């Protein structure tokens, strides 16, 4: 073995075999350049040109079937090198043996700290191979997908079988990860290179099999795929980030990835839908209210425009919004809550049962003043009819039941009221009910007590503003005495408003 | 499992996806050769969705019914979305069956608040208890700490979970007042304070040598008490739902790290949700995109970078926030922004500068710096060596001198075009780096 003759070494693929061979080579001081490594368990690569010159050319010439030289001394190697070699030897290319021998030779030759040099070309190759193995192992821990099969075994009659295709020869090394993680279930991991099996007592290995030996599906996979599709957020697609961590070569053994094209093609539509619903419910009525001179646009124009309002979700019920009734020069404004069933049908405020209660109260309060309802401006806080559909067994047709608007509906609809008040500029405003009062005085306004007489105060819309009960509340009152008290309060409030108007 | 479990899964995973955390790291646990699962310490991402986020845990809500009306939240009571609720047993089964197929590392369970905070917290903890005690499950469990829950309920959660996280949600109380008037920062921090006490106490107990009983009575075989939230606590802040600046976001994060020993603060760009509330910003226009990414996502990425600089690179908030309006630069990373604003600090000599100075160079992370220190002990480093160490040469070179680059660096540092060049580079980089660093925060 002396001289410049090149040596061809055929390995059985195990680290032990390589070790025993290397001990002999080191003992003979065979330079790494003279050795070419063949390993039937790894993909053979062509020798690089730099090394090619050292071969005799004809296959088999100079080849050697190595025997472990018993007399060769054990090598004293740094612990770090041995540990890392245990990882690196899983690398699929036989080039790995060459790099390992070059490093080993130089270490034995005196470069004990060689591995600490991050710029040495051999160290760089070694390090890159180690990184590739660790990444491959990590991906295997992550991407193995077990499928449950019924079996005759005595451990619950089930077995979990996975098909996996690692990039490197890591099945033996990584079987331990799965043994530690799943001690109580029988499992097998099948790969083209070899298979690992666990039966609760020990890990065993068999040779590689084709994919067709693995089960095709699992009852849990539809759940897993549902989970995967649902946890994906279409508002933040980052494909590069996904494929950096889960390259496409892994996809064919991951059941969830089959949906990716479908999920992606649905993104524009899902975003558009989100944009639509967000836009419609995100805006207030403001964009729908015609903007005009500082004194505002005519009430007539507002009445026309309100039918197109989409300032809140109530427009989706396909009801007709009702703005107001009465002259825009009115000095007294009555502000209600929202149109009811009959108001929505008629397109006019206060024409239903509550309207009748109001009319009766107005008759009393306005008596002798020469004023009538036609001289007042009547409007509502919310312009759409918020309701729910009530279907009763045995009754024909559906009933639309009033549903109180929320503070959110009030605030979204307020631009309409702002525009109306800018135009009408009332001297006196009467808030009928707490919804109206909150629109005028803010959401913390508390309902007046029936026993307290109505009072005048100033508000954002009128110097004289009076709060009283809504006529519908009087209709709903259960006790007669209570209804009477509320009606008296309403009449007193309207009378106070009339007086305020005359005094102005 | 019944069909309706799949329907519930669809709703309750969808509702959980706005919580950014999916980490399964921070705790090592073996199973003693029995039961199901273990925890490896570093966490495993079992899949990735097209949004670039990893799938490590089964991240679901127990229910998306909620009595609160937080405006940034898709589950707010006023929102019109389909509602569902799992039973405790259903969540336990899904977790175990997913785990046994190696789909997940464990469970991240959160919930809308239904009857009361207490009752909700107790139900979440009950899932964890069942998994641990009845299913012998040793995988990872992350429970959302329900703000406002009693200390008893939080204690139970910490006893069975690896990690508990109470969300701060928004950086300032004024933000909460605006979008979640029922929530308060004090309450969230109260939960964090309690969790920290439990974690500290449990850690101190574990590090004390166990006292051998001198009692000669029959020795009882007792398991050691469970460690309290051994993977610590984290929190989440939604960014971009209110006008609060990056410097208030980072100040709040900094305070939380210091006072409650958090493992992580997650920043999550406010993401458009179905039926978004009117008080929330709408989606940005296409023309607003920076380097192909929506600005909200870029901002989130920059915050993670800044967070990393504060915690591991010795930067202060004033240093990372270079803009007058208190926000981070979008086009370039905070380290680059600092470097451009402090050219007097550069060039740094890679062959002589101390570690701290190297860490200030844009493009050099902690790992590159370690490699440089090792390599320069053997030779004077040239540009080609840095290339070999895989340093991003175009970004690094203007700020350093190597054995053969003195003139180049000196010239380009004075040049007017430098800021423009790095900005252009920054835009291209964004496309590639955003995702990786959202996870690691590495700059």
CSV table of C-alpha atoms in Angstrom, one decimal, chain A residues 189-372:
chain,number,residue,atom,x,y,z
A,189,UNK,CA,-42.3,3.8,9.6
A,190,UNK,CA,-41.9,2.5,6.0
A,191,UNK,CA,-39.3,4.0,3.7
A,192,UNK,CA,-37.6,3.0,0.5
A,193,UNK,CA,-34.3,2.6,2.4
A,194,UNK,CA,-35.5,0.6,5.3
A,195,UNK,CA,-38.3,0.3,7.8
A,196,UNK,CA,-38.5,0.7,11.5
A,197,UNK,CA,-41.0,-1.0,13.7
A,198,UNK,CA,-42.0,-0.7,17.4
A,199,UNK,CA,-44.0,-3.3,19.3
A,200,UNK,CA,-43.9,-1.9,22.7
A,201,UNK,CA,-40.8,-3.8,23.7
A,202,UNK,CA,-38.1,-3.0,21.0
A,203,UNK,CA,-37.4,-1.3,17.8
A,204,UNK,CA,-36.7,-3.6,14.9
A,205,UNK,CA,-35.6,-2.8,11.3
A,206,UNK,CA,-36.4,-4.4,8.0
A,207,UNK,CA,-35.3,-3.5,4.5
A,208,UNK,CA,-37.0,-0.9,2.3
A,209,UNK,CA,-40.4,-1.4,0.7
A,210,UNK,CA,-42.4,0.3,-2.1
A,211,UNK,CA,-45.0,2.9,-1.2
A,212,UNK,CA,-47.8,0.5,-2.1
A,213,UNK,CA,-47.1,-1.4,1.1
A,214,UNK,CA,-48.4,1.5,3.2
A,215,UNK,CA,-52.0,2.2,4.0
A,216,UNK,CA,-53.9,4.6,1.8
A,217,UNK,CA,-55.9,6.7,4.2
A,218,UNK,CA,-57.0,7.2,7.8
A,219,UNK,CA,-60.4,8.1,9.3
A,220,UNK,CA,-58.9,11.2,11.0
A,221,UNK,CA,-57.5,12.8,7.8
A,222,UNK,CA,-60.8,14.6,6.9
A,223,UNK,CA,-60.7,16.2,10.3
A,224,UNK,CA,-57.0,17.1,10.0
A,225,UNK,CA,-57.6,18.6,6.5
A,226,UNK,CA,-60.6,20.6,7.8
A,227,UNK,CA,-58.4,21.9,10.6
A,228,UNK,CA,-55.6,22.9,8.2
A,229,UNK,CA,-58.0,24.7,5.8
A,230,UNK,CA,-59.7,26.5,8.7
A,231,UNK,CA,-56.6,27.7,10.5
A,232,UNK,CA,-55.3,29.3,7.3
A,233,UNK,CA,-55.8,33.0,7.2
A,234,UNK,CA,-56.4,34.2,3.6
A,235,UNK,CA,-55.8,37.8,4.6
A,236,UNK,CA,-52.0,37.1,4.9
A,237,UNK,CA,-50.8,34.8,2.1
A,238,UNK,CA,-47.0,34.2,2.3
A,239,UNK,CA,-46.2,31.4,0.0
A,240,UNK,CA,-42.5,31.8,0.1
A,241,UNK,CA,-42.5,31.5,3.8
A,242,UNK,CA,-44.5,28.3,3.6
A,243,UNK,CA,-42.3,26.6,0.9
A,244,UNK,CA,-39.1,27.6,2.7
A,245,UNK,CA,-40.1,25.5,5.6
A,246,UNK,CA,-42.2,22.9,3.8
A,247,UNK,CA,-40.7,22.4,0.3
A,248,UNK,CA,-42.9,20.8,-2.3
A,249,UNK,CA,-40.8,17.6,-2.3
A,250,UNK,CA,-42.5,16.8,1.1
A,251,UNK,CA,-46.0,17.4,0.0
A,252,UNK,CA,-46.8,14.0,-1.5
A,253,UNK,CA,-46.8,12.3,1.9
A,254,UNK,CA,-48.7,15.1,3.7
A,255,UNK,CA,-52.4,14.7,3.3
A,256,UNK,CA,-53.2,18.3,4.1
A,257,UNK,CA,-51.2,19.7,1.2
A,258,UNK,CA,-53.6,18.4,-1.4
A,259,UNK,CA,-55.9,21.4,-0.6
A,260,UNK,CA,-53.3,24.1,-1.1
A,261,UNK,CA,-54.2,24.9,-4.7
A,262,UNK,CA,-57.8,25.1,-3.9
A,263,UNK,CA,-57.2,27.2,-0.8
A,264,UNK,CA,-55.1,29.6,-2.8
A,265,UNK,CA,-57.5,29.9,-5.7
A,266,UNK,CA,-60.3,30.8,-3.2
A,267,UNK,CA,-58.3,33.7,-1.6
A,268,UNK,CA,-59.3,36.5,-3.9
A,269,UNK,CA,-63.0,35.7,-3.5
A,270,UNK,CA,-62.7,35.4,0.2
A,271,UNK,CA,-60.9,38.7,0.5
A,272,UNK,CA,-63.4,40.4,-1.7
A,273,UNK,CA,-66.2,39.1,0.5
A,274,UNK,CA,-64.4,40.3,3.6
A,275,UNK,CA,-63.9,43.7,2.0
A,276,UNK,CA,-67.6,43.9,1.0
A,277,UNK,CA,-69.0,43.0,4.4
A,278,UNK,CA,-66.4,45.1,6.2
A,279,UNK,CA,-67.0,48.1,4.0
A,280,UNK,CA,-70.8,47.9,4.3
A,281,UNK,CA,-70.9,47.5,8.0
A,282,UNK,CA,-67.8,49.5,8.7
A,283,UNK,CA,-69.0,52.8,7.4
A,284,UNK,CA,-71.6,55.0,9.1
A,285,UNK,CA,-74.4,56.6,7.2
A,286,UNK,CA,-72.1,59.6,6.5
A,287,UNK,CA,-71.1,58.7,2.9
A,288,UNK,CA,-74.8,58.4,2.0
A,289,UNK,CA,-75.9,61.7,3.3
A,290,UNK,CA,-75.8,64.4,0.6
A,291,UNK,CA,-73.4,67.2,1.7
A,292,UNK,CA,-74.4,70.8,0.9
A,293,UNK,CA,-74.1,74.4,1.9
A,294,UNK,CA,-73.5,75.2,5.7
A,295,UNK,CA,-77.2,75.4,6.2
A,296,UNK,CA,-77.5,71.9,4.9
A,297,UNK,CA,-79.3,70.4,1.9
A,298,UNK,CA,-83.1,70.5,1.7
A,299,UNK,CA,-85.1,68.0,3.6
A,300,UNK,CA,-86.6,66.9,0.4
A,301,UNK,CA,-83.2,65.9,-0.9
A,302,UNK,CA,-82.5,64.0,2.3
A,303,UNK,CA,-85.8,62.1,2.0
A,304,UNK,CA,-84.9,61.0,-1.4
A,305,UNK,CA,-81.3,60.0,-0.5
A,306,UNK,CA,-82.2,58.0,2.5
A,307,UNK,CA,-83.6,55.2,0.5
A,308,UNK,CA,-80.0,54.3,-0.7
A,309,UNK,CA,-78.5,54.3,2.8
A,310,UNK,CA,-76.2,51.3,3.6
A,311,UNK,CA,-74.7,52.8,6.8
A,312,UNK,CA,-75.5,49.8,8.8
A,313,UNK,CA,-76.6,46.2,8.2
A,314,UNK,CA,-80.3,47.0,8.5
A,315,UNK,CA,-80.4,47.9,4.8
A,316,UNK,CA,-80.0,44.2,4.1
A,317,UNK,CA,-83.6,43.5,5.4
A,318,UNK,CA,-84.9,45.3,2.3
A,319,UNK,CA,-87.2,47.6,4.3
A,320,UNK,CA,-87.8,51.1,3.3
A,321,UNK,CA,-86.1,53.7,5.4
A,322,UNK,CA,-88.4,56.5,6.6
A,323,UNK,CA,-86.8,59.9,7.1
A,324,UNK,CA,-89.4,62.4,8.4
A,325,UNK,CA,-92.6,64.3,7.9
A,326,UNK,CA,-93.4,68.0,8.2
A,327,UNK,CA,-92.1,71.4,7.0
A,328,UNK,CA,-88.5,72.2,7.1
A,329,UNK,CA,-89.3,75.6,8.6
A,330,UNK,CA,-90.9,74.0,11.6
A,331,UNK,CA,-90.0,75.4,15.0
A,332,UNK,CA,-90.8,72.3,16.9
A,333,UNK,CA,-89.3,68.9,16.2
A,334,UNK,CA,-90.5,65.6,17.6
A,335,UNK,CA,-87.8,62.9,17.6
A,336,UNK,CA,-88.9,59.2,18.0
A,337,UNK,CA,-87.0,56.0,18.0
A,338,UNK,CA,-87.4,54.2,14.6
A,339,UNK,CA,-90.3,53.6,12.1
A,340,UNK,CA,-92.5,50.6,13.0
A,341,UNK,CA,-94.3,48.1,10.9
A,342,UNK,CA,-97.0,50.5,9.7
A,343,UNK,CA,-94.7,53.4,9.3
A,344,UNK,CA,-92.4,51.3,7.1
A,345,UNK,CA,-95.4,50.4,4.9
A,346,UNK,CA,-96.7,53.9,4.7
A,347,UNK,CA,-93.3,55.6,4.4
A,348,UNK,CA,-94.4,58.1,7.1
A,349,UNK,CA,-93.5,58.4,10.8
A,350,UNK,CA,-96.0,57.9,13.6
A,351,UNK,CA,-99.0,56.5,11.7
A,352,UNK,CA,-99.4,53.3,13.7
A,353,UNK,CA,-100.9,52.7,17.2
A,354,UNK,CA,-98.2,54.8,18.8
A,355,UNK,CA,-98.9,57.5,16.3
A,356,UNK,CA,-102.5,57.6,17.6
A,357,UNK,CA,-101.4,58.0,21.1
A,358,UNK,CA,-99.2,60.8,20.0
A,359,UNK,CA,-102.0,62.5,18.1
A,360,UNK,CA,-104.2,62.3,21.1
A,361,UNK,CA,-101.6,63.9,23.3
A,362,UNK,CA,-100.8,66.6,20.7
A,363,UNK,CA,-104.5,67.5,20.6
A,364,UNK,CA,-104.5,68.2,24.3
A,365,UNK,CA,-101.2,69.9,24.4
A,366,UNK,CA,-101.7,72.1,21.4
A,367,UNK,CA,-105.3,73.0,22.1
A,368,UNK,CA,-105.9,76.7,21.7
A,369,UNK,CA,-102.5,77.4,20.1
A,370,UNK,CA,-103.7,77.3,16.6
A,371,UNK,CA,-101.0,74.7,15.8
A,372,UNK,CA,-101.5,71.2,14.6
